[in-house]
Amino acid sequence: MARNKPLKARDIMTAGAKCVGEHESLQDAAKMMRELQVGALPICGDDDRLQGLVTDRDIVVQCVADGVDPARVEAGSLGGELHWIDADASATDALASMEQHQIKRLPVIDVQNGHRLVGMISEANLAQNLSDKQIAEFASRVYAGAH
């Protein structure tokens, strides 16, 4: 079936993103990642609002590599700079934001309905929904600065 409207972020996201609480440990976050088979989790505050994003790499590089016990570090301490997209923004805007910030995962917030986290956009979502040309441009921009 042909689509008349441009794709929105909500159309390409994976819905139902699970959060790790900002006061939960990095060990808890790692267990959740394993159970959910994901490499990143949104961090939500006590008010259920998005506070950041923690990746498996963050846990290894910023905690384990320094000999710090992940059971003693709160997930909220690794939130870093927060980037997100409105669920009603275009998929093209989501792609542009990911390219601009050189990120591989983008939380999706439903601004109109309580500013709540409703999903995540990952590279896999992009691959399933965008043209080969858009994907190639994304890869060249995001991975060009990777170390």
Short mmCIF file of N, CA, C and O in Angstrom, two decimals:
data_model
loop_
_atom_site.label_atom_id
_atom_site.label_comp_id
_atom_site.label_asym_id
_atom_site.label_seq_id
_atom_site.Cartn_x
_atom_site.Cartn_y
_atom_site.Cartn_z
N MET A 1 0.84 -1.17 0.00
CA MET A 1 0.00 0.00 0.00
C MET A 1 0.89 1.24 0.00
O MET A 1 1.80 1.36 0.80
N ALA A 2 0.61 2.16 -0.88
CA ALA A 2 1.40 3.39 -0.99
C ALA A 2 1.10 4.30 0.19
O ALA A 2 -0.03 4.39 0.66
N ARG A 3 2.11 4.98 0.62
CA ARG A 3 2.00 5.88 1.77
C ARG A 3 1.98 7.31 1.25
O ARG A 3 2.88 7.74 0.56
N ASN A 4 0.94 8.06 1.60
CA ASN A 4 0.82 9.44 1.13
C ASN A 4 1.55 10.43 2.02
O ASN A 4 1.98 11.46 1.56
N LYS A 5 1.65 10.12 3.29
CA LYS A 5 2.27 11.03 4.25
C LYS A 5 3.71 10.62 4.49
O LYS A 5 4.03 9.44 4.51
N PRO A 6 4.58 11.60 4.73
CA PRO A 6 5.96 11.27 5.08
C PRO A 6 5.99 10.51 6.41
O PRO A 6 5.17 10.74 7.29
N LEU A 7 6.96 9.63 6.54
CA LEU A 7 7.13 8.87 7.77
C LEU A 7 7.49 9.80 8.92
O LEU A 7 8.26 10.74 8.76
N LYS A 8 6.92 9.52 10.10
CA LYS A 8 7.25 10.24 11.31
C LYS A 8 8.15 9.37 12.18
O LYS A 8 8.25 8.16 11.97
N ALA A 9 8.77 9.99 13.16
CA ALA A 9 9.63 9.24 14.08
C ALA A 9 8.86 8.08 14.70
O ALA A 9 9.38 6.96 14.81
N ARG A 10 7.60 8.30 15.07
CA ARG A 10 6.81 7.24 15.69
C ARG A 10 6.56 6.07 14.74
O ARG A 10 6.32 4.95 15.17
N ASP A 11 6.63 6.32 13.43
CA ASP A 11 6.40 5.26 12.44
C ASP A 11 7.59 4.32 12.30
O ASP A 11 7.43 3.19 11.87
N ILE A 12 8.78 4.80 12.62
CA ILE A 12 9.97 3.97 12.42
C ILE A 12 10.61 3.48 13.72
O ILE A 12 11.48 2.64 13.71
N MET A 13 10.14 4.00 14.87
CA MET A 13 10.74 3.64 16.15
C MET A 13 10.36 2.23 16.57
O MET A 13 9.39 1.65 16.09
N THR A 14 11.12 1.72 17.52
CA THR A 14 10.72 0.52 18.24
C THR A 14 9.99 1.01 19.48
O THR A 14 10.56 1.75 20.29
N ALA A 15 8.72 0.64 19.59
CA ALA A 15 7.89 1.12 20.69
C ALA A 15 8.20 0.36 21.98
O ALA A 15 8.80 -0.72 21.97
N GLY A 16 7.76 0.94 23.09
CA GLY A 16 7.84 0.26 24.38
C GLY A 16 9.22 0.20 24.98
O GLY A 16 9.58 -0.79 25.61
N ALA A 17 10.00 1.24 24.80
CA ALA A 17 11.35 1.27 25.38
C ALA A 17 11.27 1.15 26.89
O ALA A 17 10.46 1.79 27.54
N LYS A 18 12.12 0.31 27.43
CA LYS A 18 12.22 0.13 28.89
C LYS A 18 13.31 1.04 29.42
O LYS A 18 14.36 1.18 28.82
N CYS A 19 13.06 1.63 30.58
CA CYS A 19 14.03 2.54 31.22
C CYS A 19 14.71 1.85 32.38
O CYS A 19 14.11 1.03 33.07
N VAL A 20 15.93 2.27 32.61
CA VAL A 20 16.59 1.97 33.88
C VAL A 20 16.43 3.22 34.72
O VAL A 20 16.53 4.34 34.21
N GLY A 21 16.10 3.05 35.99
CA GLY A 21 15.92 4.19 36.87
C GLY A 21 17.24 4.88 37.15
O GLY A 21 18.29 4.22 37.24
N GLU A 22 17.22 6.19 37.29
CA GLU A 22 18.45 6.95 37.51
C GLU A 22 19.18 6.52 38.78
O GLU A 22 20.39 6.69 38.89
N HIS A 23 18.45 5.94 39.75
CA HIS A 23 19.08 5.51 41.01
C HIS A 23 19.42 4.02 41.01
O HIS A 23 19.97 3.52 41.98
N GLU A 24 19.07 3.31 39.94
CA GLU A 24 19.44 1.91 39.84
C GLU A 24 20.92 1.82 39.48
O GLU A 24 21.49 2.75 38.90
N SER A 25 21.53 0.70 39.78
CA SER A 25 22.96 0.55 39.55
C SER A 25 23.27 0.23 38.09
O SER A 25 22.40 -0.22 37.33
N LEU A 26 24.53 0.45 37.74
CA LEU A 26 24.97 0.06 36.40
C LEU A 26 24.91 -1.45 36.24
O LEU A 26 24.69 -1.95 35.13
N GLN A 27 25.07 -2.19 37.31
CA GLN A 27 24.91 -3.64 37.24
C GLN A 27 23.46 -3.99 36.87
O GLN A 27 23.23 -4.85 36.03
N ASP A 28 22.49 -3.29 37.47
CA ASP A 28 21.09 -3.49 37.11
C ASP A 28 20.85 -3.15 35.64
O ASP A 28 20.13 -3.86 34.93
N ALA A 29 21.47 -2.06 35.19
CA ALA A 29 21.33 -1.65 33.79
C ALA A 29 21.90 -2.73 32.87
O ALA A 29 21.28 -3.08 31.85
N ALA A 30 23.06 -3.28 33.22
CA ALA A 30 23.68 -4.32 32.40
C ALA A 30 22.80 -5.57 32.35
O ALA A 30 22.65 -6.19 31.28
N LYS A 31 22.19 -5.93 33.46
CA LYS A 31 21.29 -7.09 33.48
C LYS A 31 20.07 -6.85 32.60
O LYS A 31 19.63 -7.73 31.88
N MET A 32 19.53 -5.62 32.67
CA MET A 32 18.38 -5.28 31.82
C MET A 32 18.76 -5.37 30.34
O MET A 32 17.99 -5.88 29.52
N MET A 33 19.95 -4.85 30.00
CA MET A 33 20.42 -4.91 28.62
C MET A 33 20.50 -6.36 28.15
O MET A 33 20.10 -6.68 27.03
N ARG A 34 21.03 -7.22 29.01
CA ARG A 34 21.16 -8.63 28.65
C ARG A 34 19.78 -9.25 28.43
O ARG A 34 19.55 -9.93 27.44
N GLU A 35 18.86 -9.00 29.36
CA GLU A 35 17.51 -9.56 29.27
C GLU A 35 16.77 -9.07 28.03
O GLU A 35 16.06 -9.83 27.38
N LEU A 36 16.92 -7.79 27.73
CA LEU A 36 16.22 -7.19 26.60
C LEU A 36 16.98 -7.34 25.28
O LEU A 36 16.46 -6.99 24.23
N GLN A 37 18.22 -7.81 25.36
CA GLN A 37 19.09 -7.96 24.20
C GLN A 37 19.27 -6.64 23.45
O GLN A 37 19.07 -6.55 22.24
N VAL A 38 19.64 -5.62 24.24
CA VAL A 38 19.90 -4.29 23.68
C VAL A 38 21.25 -3.80 24.18
O VAL A 38 21.78 -4.30 25.17
N GLY A 39 21.80 -2.80 23.51
CA GLY A 39 23.08 -2.25 23.89
C GLY A 39 22.99 -0.90 24.55
O GLY A 39 24.01 -0.30 24.89
N ALA A 40 21.77 -0.41 24.75
CA ALA A 40 21.57 0.90 25.37
C ALA A 40 20.21 0.94 26.04
O ALA A 40 19.27 0.26 25.60
N LEU A 41 20.13 1.73 27.09
CA LEU A 41 18.86 1.92 27.79
C LEU A 41 18.66 3.40 28.10
O LEU A 41 19.61 4.09 28.50
N PRO A 42 17.44 3.86 27.94
CA PRO A 42 17.13 5.21 28.42
C PRO A 42 17.20 5.20 29.95
O PRO A 42 16.90 4.19 30.59
N ILE A 43 17.59 6.32 30.51
CA ILE A 43 17.61 6.50 31.97
C ILE A 43 16.44 7.41 32.30
O ILE A 43 16.33 8.51 31.76
N CYS A 44 15.56 6.94 33.18
CA CYS A 44 14.41 7.74 33.57
C CYS A 44 14.54 8.15 35.03
O CYS A 44 15.00 7.37 35.87
N GLY A 45 14.10 9.36 35.31
CA GLY A 45 14.14 9.90 36.67
C GLY A 45 12.98 9.38 37.49
O GLY A 45 12.12 8.63 37.01
N ASP A 46 12.94 9.80 38.74
CA ASP A 46 11.86 9.40 39.64
C ASP A 46 10.50 9.86 39.11
O ASP A 46 9.47 9.29 39.46
N ASP A 47 10.49 10.88 38.27
CA ASP A 47 9.26 11.41 37.68
C ASP A 47 8.92 10.71 36.36
O ASP A 47 8.01 11.13 35.64
N ASP A 48 9.63 9.62 36.02
CA ASP A 48 9.45 8.87 34.78
C ASP A 48 9.81 9.66 33.52
O ASP A 48 9.44 9.28 32.42
N ARG A 49 10.52 10.76 33.70
CA ARG A 49 10.96 11.54 32.54
C ARG A 49 12.35 11.11 32.13
O ARG A 49 13.18 10.75 32.96
N LEU A 50 12.62 11.21 30.85
CA LEU A 50 13.92 10.83 30.30
C LEU A 50 15.02 11.72 30.87
O LEU A 50 14.91 12.95 30.84
N GLN A 51 16.06 11.10 31.41
CA GLN A 51 17.19 11.82 31.98
C GLN A 51 18.47 11.64 31.18
O GLN A 51 19.41 12.41 31.33
N GLY A 52 18.53 10.59 30.40
CA GLY A 52 19.75 10.30 29.65
C GLY A 52 19.67 8.94 28.99
O GLY A 52 18.60 8.34 28.91
N LEU A 53 20.82 8.47 28.56
CA LEU A 53 20.93 7.19 27.88
C LEU A 53 22.25 6.57 28.32
O LEU A 53 23.28 7.26 28.36
N VAL A 54 22.23 5.30 28.67
CA VAL A 54 23.45 4.61 29.05
C VAL A 54 23.65 3.44 28.09
O VAL A 54 22.70 2.75 27.73
N THR A 55 24.88 3.26 27.63
CA THR A 55 25.19 2.17 26.71
C THR A 55 26.09 1.15 27.40
O THR A 55 26.73 1.44 28.42
N ASP A 56 26.13 -0.05 26.81
CA ASP A 56 27.02 -1.07 27.34
C ASP A 56 28.47 -0.58 27.29
O ASP A 56 29.26 -0.82 28.19
N ARG A 57 28.81 0.16 26.27
CA ARG A 57 30.16 0.71 26.15
C ARG A 57 30.45 1.71 27.27
O ARG A 57 31.55 1.72 27.83
N ASP A 58 29.46 2.55 27.62
CA ASP A 58 29.64 3.48 28.73
C ASP A 58 30.00 2.73 30.01
O ASP A 58 30.89 3.15 30.75
N ILE A 59 29.29 1.65 30.27
CA ILE A 59 29.52 0.88 31.49
C ILE A 59 30.93 0.32 31.51
O ILE A 59 31.64 0.41 32.52
N VAL A 60 31.38 -0.20 30.38
CA VAL A 60 32.72 -0.79 30.31
C VAL A 60 33.80 0.28 30.40
O VAL A 60 34.71 0.19 31.22
N VAL A 61 33.69 1.31 29.58
CA VAL A 61 34.75 2.31 29.49
C VAL A 61 34.80 3.25 30.69
O VAL A 61 35.88 3.59 31.19
N GLN A 62 33.64 3.67 31.19
CA GLN A 62 33.62 4.67 32.25
C GLN A 62 33.50 4.08 33.66
O GLN A 62 33.52 4.82 34.63
N CYS A 63 33.38 2.77 33.75
CA CYS A 63 33.23 2.16 35.07
C CYS A 63 34.17 0.96 35.23
O CYS A 63 35.14 1.02 35.97
N VAL A 64 33.89 -0.10 34.51
CA VAL A 64 34.64 -1.35 34.67
C VAL A 64 36.13 -1.16 34.38
O VAL A 64 36.98 -1.65 35.13
N ALA A 65 36.46 -0.43 33.32
CA ALA A 65 37.87 -0.23 32.95
C ALA A 65 38.66 0.50 34.04
O ALA A 65 39.87 0.34 34.13
N ASP A 66 37.96 1.27 34.87
CA ASP A 66 38.62 1.98 35.96
C ASP A 66 38.59 1.18 37.26
O ASP A 66 38.97 1.70 38.31
N GLY A 67 38.10 -0.06 37.19
CA GLY A 67 38.07 -0.90 38.37
C GLY A 67 36.97 -0.54 39.35
O GLY A 67 37.00 -0.95 40.51
N VAL A 68 35.97 0.21 38.88
CA VAL A 68 34.86 0.61 39.74
C VAL A 68 33.79 -0.48 39.70
O VAL A 68 33.50 -1.05 38.65
N ASP A 69 33.20 -0.78 40.85
CA ASP A 69 32.15 -1.80 40.96
C ASP A 69 30.85 -1.25 40.38
O ASP A 69 30.29 -0.29 40.92
N PRO A 70 30.34 -1.84 39.29
CA PRO A 70 29.11 -1.35 38.67
C PRO A 70 27.89 -1.44 39.59
O PRO A 70 26.90 -0.74 39.38
N ALA A 71 27.97 -2.26 40.63
CA ALA A 71 26.86 -2.36 41.57
C ALA A 71 26.80 -1.13 42.48
O ALA A 71 25.79 -0.89 43.14
N ARG A 72 27.88 -0.33 42.49
CA ARG A 72 27.95 0.83 43.39
C ARG A 72 27.79 2.17 42.65
O ARG A 72 27.93 3.22 43.26
N VAL A 73 27.53 2.12 41.35
CA VAL A 73 27.40 3.35 40.56
C VAL A 73 25.96 3.46 40.04
O VAL A 73 25.43 2.52 39.45
N GLU A 74 25.35 4.62 40.26
CA GLU A 74 23.99 4.84 39.77
C GLU A 74 23.99 5.10 38.27
O GLU A 74 24.86 5.82 37.76
N ALA A 75 23.03 4.54 37.59
CA ALA A 75 22.92 4.70 36.14
C ALA A 75 22.86 6.18 35.75
O ALA A 75 23.43 6.59 34.75
N GLY A 76 22.19 6.98 36.56
CA GLY A 76 22.05 8.40 36.27
C GLY A 76 23.36 9.15 36.17
O GLY A 76 23.44 10.21 35.55
N SER A 77 24.41 8.60 36.76
CA SER A 77 25.71 9.28 36.72
C SER A 77 26.37 9.21 35.34
O SER A 77 27.30 9.95 35.06
N LEU A 78 25.89 8.32 34.47
CA LEU A 78 26.48 8.18 33.13
C LEU A 78 25.57 8.71 32.03
O LEU A 78 25.80 8.43 30.87
N GLY A 79 24.56 9.46 32.38
CA GLY A 79 23.59 9.92 31.39
C GLY A 79 24.16 10.70 30.22
O GLY A 79 23.73 10.55 29.10
N GLY A 80 25.14 11.53 30.45
CA GLY A 80 25.76 12.30 29.38
C GLY A 80 24.81 13.29 28.73
O GLY A 80 23.72 13.57 29.24
N GLU A 81 25.22 13.80 27.59
CA GLU A 81 24.41 14.76 26.85
C GLU A 81 23.18 14.06 26.27
O GLU A 81 23.28 12.97 25.74
N LEU A 82 22.04 14.69 26.40
CA LEU A 82 20.77 14.07 26.02
C LEU A 82 20.26 14.61 24.69
O LEU A 82 20.10 15.82 24.52
N HIS A 83 20.03 13.70 23.76
CA HIS A 83 19.40 14.04 22.48
C HIS A 83 18.15 13.18 22.35
O HIS A 83 18.17 12.00 22.68
N TRP A 84 17.08 13.77 21.85
CA TRP A 84 15.83 13.04 21.64
C TRP A 84 15.07 13.70 20.50
O TRP A 84 15.45 14.78 20.05
N ILE A 85 13.99 13.04 20.08
CA ILE A 85 13.17 13.60 19.00
C ILE A 85 11.70 13.46 19.36
O ILE A 85 11.31 12.50 20.03
N ASP A 86 10.91 14.43 18.94
CA ASP A 86 9.46 14.38 19.12
C ASP A 86 8.89 13.26 18.25
O ASP A 86 9.29 13.10 17.09
N ALA A 87 7.96 12.51 18.79
CA ALA A 87 7.34 11.40 18.06
C ALA A 87 6.70 11.86 16.75
O ALA A 87 6.61 11.09 15.79
N ASP A 88 6.26 13.12 16.70
CA ASP A 88 5.60 13.63 15.50
C ASP A 88 6.56 14.31 14.51
O ASP A 88 6.14 14.77 13.46
N ALA A 89 7.85 14.34 14.84
CA ALA A 89 8.84 14.87 13.91
C ALA A 89 8.98 13.89 12.74
O ALA A 89 8.68 12.70 12.86
N SER A 90 9.48 14.38 11.64
CA SER A 90 9.65 13.50 10.48
C SER A 90 10.80 12.53 10.69
O SER A 90 11.74 12.80 11.44
N ALA A 91 10.72 11.40 10.02
CA ALA A 91 11.81 10.42 10.07
C ALA A 91 13.09 11.05 9.53
O ALA A 91 14.18 10.75 10.01
N THR A 92 12.96 11.94 8.57
CA THR A 92 14.11 12.64 8.01
C THR A 92 14.77 13.51 9.08
O THR A 92 16.00 13.57 9.16
N ASP A 93 13.96 14.16 9.93
CA ASP A 93 14.52 14.95 11.03
C ASP A 93 15.24 14.07 12.03
O ASP A 93 16.29 14.45 12.57
N ALA A 94 14.70 12.89 12.29
CA ALA A 94 15.36 11.94 13.21
C ALA A 94 16.71 11.54 12.64
O ALA A 94 17.72 11.54 13.35
N LEU A 95 16.73 11.23 11.37
CA LEU A 95 17.98 10.85 10.70
C LEU A 95 18.98 12.01 10.78
O LEU A 95 20.15 11.80 11.13
N ALA A 96 18.54 13.21 10.51
CA ALA A 96 19.42 14.38 10.55
C ALA A 96 19.98 14.60 11.95
O ALA A 96 21.16 14.91 12.11
N SER A 97 19.16 14.42 12.98
CA SER A 97 19.61 14.59 14.35
C SER A 97 20.67 13.55 14.71
O SER A 97 21.70 13.86 15.33
N MET A 98 20.44 12.31 14.31
CA MET A 98 21.40 11.24 14.58
C MET A 98 22.72 11.51 13.87
O MET A 98 23.79 11.29 14.42
N GLU A 99 22.64 12.01 12.64
CA GLU A 99 23.86 12.34 11.90
C GLU A 99 24.59 13.51 12.55
O GLU A 99 25.80 13.46 12.76
N GLN A 100 23.85 14.57 12.87
CA GLN A 100 24.45 15.77 13.45
C GLN A 100 25.18 15.47 14.75
O GLN A 100 26.28 15.97 14.99
N HIS A 101 24.57 14.65 15.59
CA HIS A 101 25.15 14.36 16.91
C HIS A 101 26.00 13.09 16.91
O HIS A 101 26.54 12.72 17.95
N GLN A 102 26.10 12.45 15.74
CA GLN A 102 26.86 11.22 15.57
C GLN A 102 26.47 10.18 16.62
O GLN A 102 27.30 9.67 17.37
N ILE A 103 25.16 9.91 16.68
CA ILE A 103 24.63 8.93 17.62
C ILE A 103 23.91 7.82 16.86
O ILE A 103 23.41 8.02 15.76
N LYS A 104 23.88 6.65 17.46
CA LYS A 104 23.30 5.46 16.82
C LYS A 104 21.94 5.09 17.37
O LYS A 104 21.29 4.20 16.86
N ARG A 105 21.53 5.78 18.44
CA ARG A 105 20.23 5.52 19.07
C ARG A 105 19.62 6.85 19.48
O ARG A 105 20.32 7.72 20.00
N LEU A 106 18.31 6.98 19.27
CA LEU A 106 17.64 8.25 19.55
C LEU A 106 16.32 7.99 20.26
O LEU A 106 15.42 7.36 19.69
N PRO A 107 16.18 8.43 21.52
CA PRO A 107 14.91 8.29 22.22
C PRO A 107 13.82 9.12 21.53
O PRO A 107 14.09 10.21 21.01
N VAL A 108 12.59 8.59 21.54
CA VAL A 108 11.45 9.26 20.93
C VAL A 108 10.48 9.65 22.05
O VAL A 108 10.06 8.81 22.84
N ILE A 109 10.16 10.94 22.12
CA ILE A 109 9.31 11.50 23.17
C ILE A 109 7.99 11.96 22.54
O ILE A 109 7.99 12.66 21.53
N ASP A 110 6.87 11.59 23.17
CA ASP A 110 5.55 12.06 22.74
C ASP A 110 5.27 13.37 23.47
O ASP A 110 4.76 13.39 24.58
N VAL A 111 5.65 14.46 22.82
CA VAL A 111 5.54 15.79 23.43
C VAL A 111 4.08 16.15 23.69
O VAL A 111 3.74 16.72 24.73
N GLN A 112 3.19 15.79 22.78
CA GLN A 112 1.77 16.14 22.90
C GLN A 112 1.06 15.40 24.04
O GLN A 112 0.05 15.86 24.53
N ASN A 113 1.57 14.25 24.41
CA ASN A 113 0.90 13.42 25.43
C ASN A 113 1.78 13.23 26.66
O ASN A 113 2.18 12.12 26.99
N GLY A 114 2.08 14.32 27.32
CA GLY A 114 2.77 14.25 28.60
C GLY A 114 4.27 14.19 28.53
O GLY A 114 4.93 13.92 29.54
N HIS A 115 4.85 14.42 27.36
CA HIS A 115 6.31 14.44 27.23
C HIS A 115 6.93 13.13 27.73
O HIS A 115 7.90 13.13 28.48
N ARG A 116 6.35 12.00 27.33
CA ARG A 116 6.79 10.69 27.80
C ARG A 116 7.59 9.96 26.73
O ARG A 116 7.34 10.10 25.53
N LEU A 117 8.51 9.14 27.19
CA LEU A 117 9.28 8.28 26.30
C LEU A 117 8.35 7.22 25.73
O LEU A 117 7.67 6.52 26.47
N VAL A 118 8.32 7.12 24.39
CA VAL A 118 7.44 6.13 23.76
C VAL A 118 8.20 5.11 22.92
O VAL A 118 7.63 4.11 22.49
N GLY A 119 9.48 5.36 22.67
CA GLY A 119 10.23 4.40 21.87
C GLY A 119 11.66 4.86 21.63
O GLY A 119 12.10 5.87 22.17
N MET A 120 12.35 4.08 20.81
CA MET A 120 13.74 4.36 20.45
C MET A 120 13.90 4.13 18.96
O MET A 120 13.29 3.21 18.39
N ILE A 121 14.73 4.95 18.35
CA ILE A 121 15.11 4.75 16.95
C ILE A 121 16.57 4.31 16.96
O ILE A 121 17.41 4.96 17.58
N SER A 122 16.85 3.21 16.29
CA SER A 122 18.20 2.67 16.20
C SER A 122 18.61 2.58 14.74
O SER A 122 17.80 2.81 13.83
N GLU A 123 19.85 2.17 14.53
CA GLU A 123 20.32 1.96 13.16
C GLU A 123 19.46 0.93 12.44
O GLU A 123 19.18 1.07 11.25
N ALA A 124 19.01 -0.10 13.15
CA ALA A 124 18.16 -1.12 12.53
C ALA A 124 16.85 -0.52 12.04
O ALA A 124 16.37 -0.87 10.95
N ASN A 125 16.27 0.40 12.83
CA ASN A 125 15.04 1.07 12.40
C ASN A 125 15.26 1.88 11.13
O ASN A 125 14.42 1.88 10.22
N LEU A 126 16.41 2.55 11.07
CA LEU A 126 16.74 3.33 9.88
C LEU A 126 16.86 2.41 8.67
O LEU A 126 16.31 2.68 7.60
N ALA A 127 17.58 1.30 8.85
CA ALA A 127 17.81 0.37 7.75
C ALA A 127 16.50 -0.19 7.19
O ALA A 127 16.39 -0.43 5.99
N GLN A 128 15.52 -0.37 8.05
CA GLN A 128 14.23 -0.93 7.62
C GLN A 128 13.33 0.09 6.93
O GLN A 128 12.40 -0.29 6.24
N ASN A 129 13.59 1.37 7.14
CA ASN A 129 12.63 2.38 6.71
C ASN A 129 13.14 3.45 5.76
O ASN A 129 12.35 4.23 5.25
N LEU A 130 14.44 3.51 5.55
CA LEU A 130 14.98 4.58 4.72
C LEU A 130 15.62 4.02 3.46
O LEU A 130 15.90 2.83 3.35
N SER A 131 15.88 4.90 2.52
CA SER A 131 16.48 4.47 1.25
C SER A 131 17.94 4.08 1.45
O SER A 131 18.59 4.50 2.41
N ASP A 132 18.46 3.30 0.52
CA ASP A 132 19.87 2.90 0.58
C ASP A 132 20.78 4.12 0.59
O ASP A 132 21.78 4.14 1.30
N LYS A 133 20.40 5.15 -0.17
CA LYS A 133 21.21 6.36 -0.22
C LYS A 133 21.24 7.05 1.15
O LYS A 133 22.29 7.48 1.62
N GLN A 134 20.06 7.16 1.80
CA GLN A 134 20.00 7.79 3.12
C GLN A 134 20.83 7.01 4.14
O GLN A 134 21.53 7.59 4.96
N ILE A 135 20.76 5.68 4.07
CA ILE A 135 21.51 4.83 5.00
C ILE A 135 23.01 5.00 4.78
O ILE A 135 23.78 5.13 5.73
N ALA A 136 23.43 5.04 3.52
CA ALA A 136 24.85 5.21 3.21
C ALA A 136 25.36 6.56 3.72
O ALA A 136 26.45 6.64 4.28
N GLU A 137 24.56 7.61 3.54
CA GLU A 137 24.95 8.93 4.02
C GLU A 137 25.03 8.95 5.54
O GLU A 137 25.96 9.53 6.11
N PHE A 138 24.07 8.31 6.20
CA PHE A 138 24.08 8.21 7.65
C PHE A 138 25.36 7.53 8.13
O PHE A 138 26.08 8.05 8.99
N ALA A 139 25.68 6.39 7.54
CA ALA A 139 26.85 5.63 7.95
C ALA A 139 28.14 6.44 7.76
O ALA A 139 29.00 6.47 8.63
N SER A 140 28.23 7.13 6.63
CA SER A 140 29.45 7.90 6.37
C SER A 140 29.59 9.07 7.36
O SER A 140 30.70 9.39 7.79
N ARG A 141 28.48 9.67 7.75
CA ARG A 141 28.55 10.81 8.68
C ARG A 141 28.76 10.37 10.12
O ARG A 141 29.53 10.99 10.86
N VAL A 142 28.07 9.32 10.54
CA VAL A 142 28.15 8.90 11.93
C VAL A 142 29.45 8.16 12.22
O VAL A 142 30.07 8.36 13.26
N TYR A 143 29.90 7.34 11.28
CA TYR A 143 31.10 6.56 11.52
C TYR A 143 32.38 7.26 11.12
O TYR A 143 33.46 6.83 11.47
N ALA A 144 32.27 8.40 10.42
CA ALA A 144 33.47 9.14 10.00
C ALA A 144 34.24 9.63 11.21
O ALA A 144 35.48 9.63 11.21
N GLY A 145 33.54 10.03 12.27
CA GLY A 145 34.21 10.55 13.45
C GLY A 145 34.45 9.49 14.52
O GLY A 145 34.99 9.79 15.57
N ALA A 146 34.05 8.26 14.24
CA ALA A 146 34.22 7.20 15.24
C ALA A 146 35.70 6.86 15.42
O ALA A 146 36.49 6.89 14.49
N HIS A 147 36.02 6.53 16.65
CA HIS A 147 37.41 6.18 16.97
C HIS A 147 37.52 4.69 17.12
O HIS A 147 36.72 4.03 17.61
#
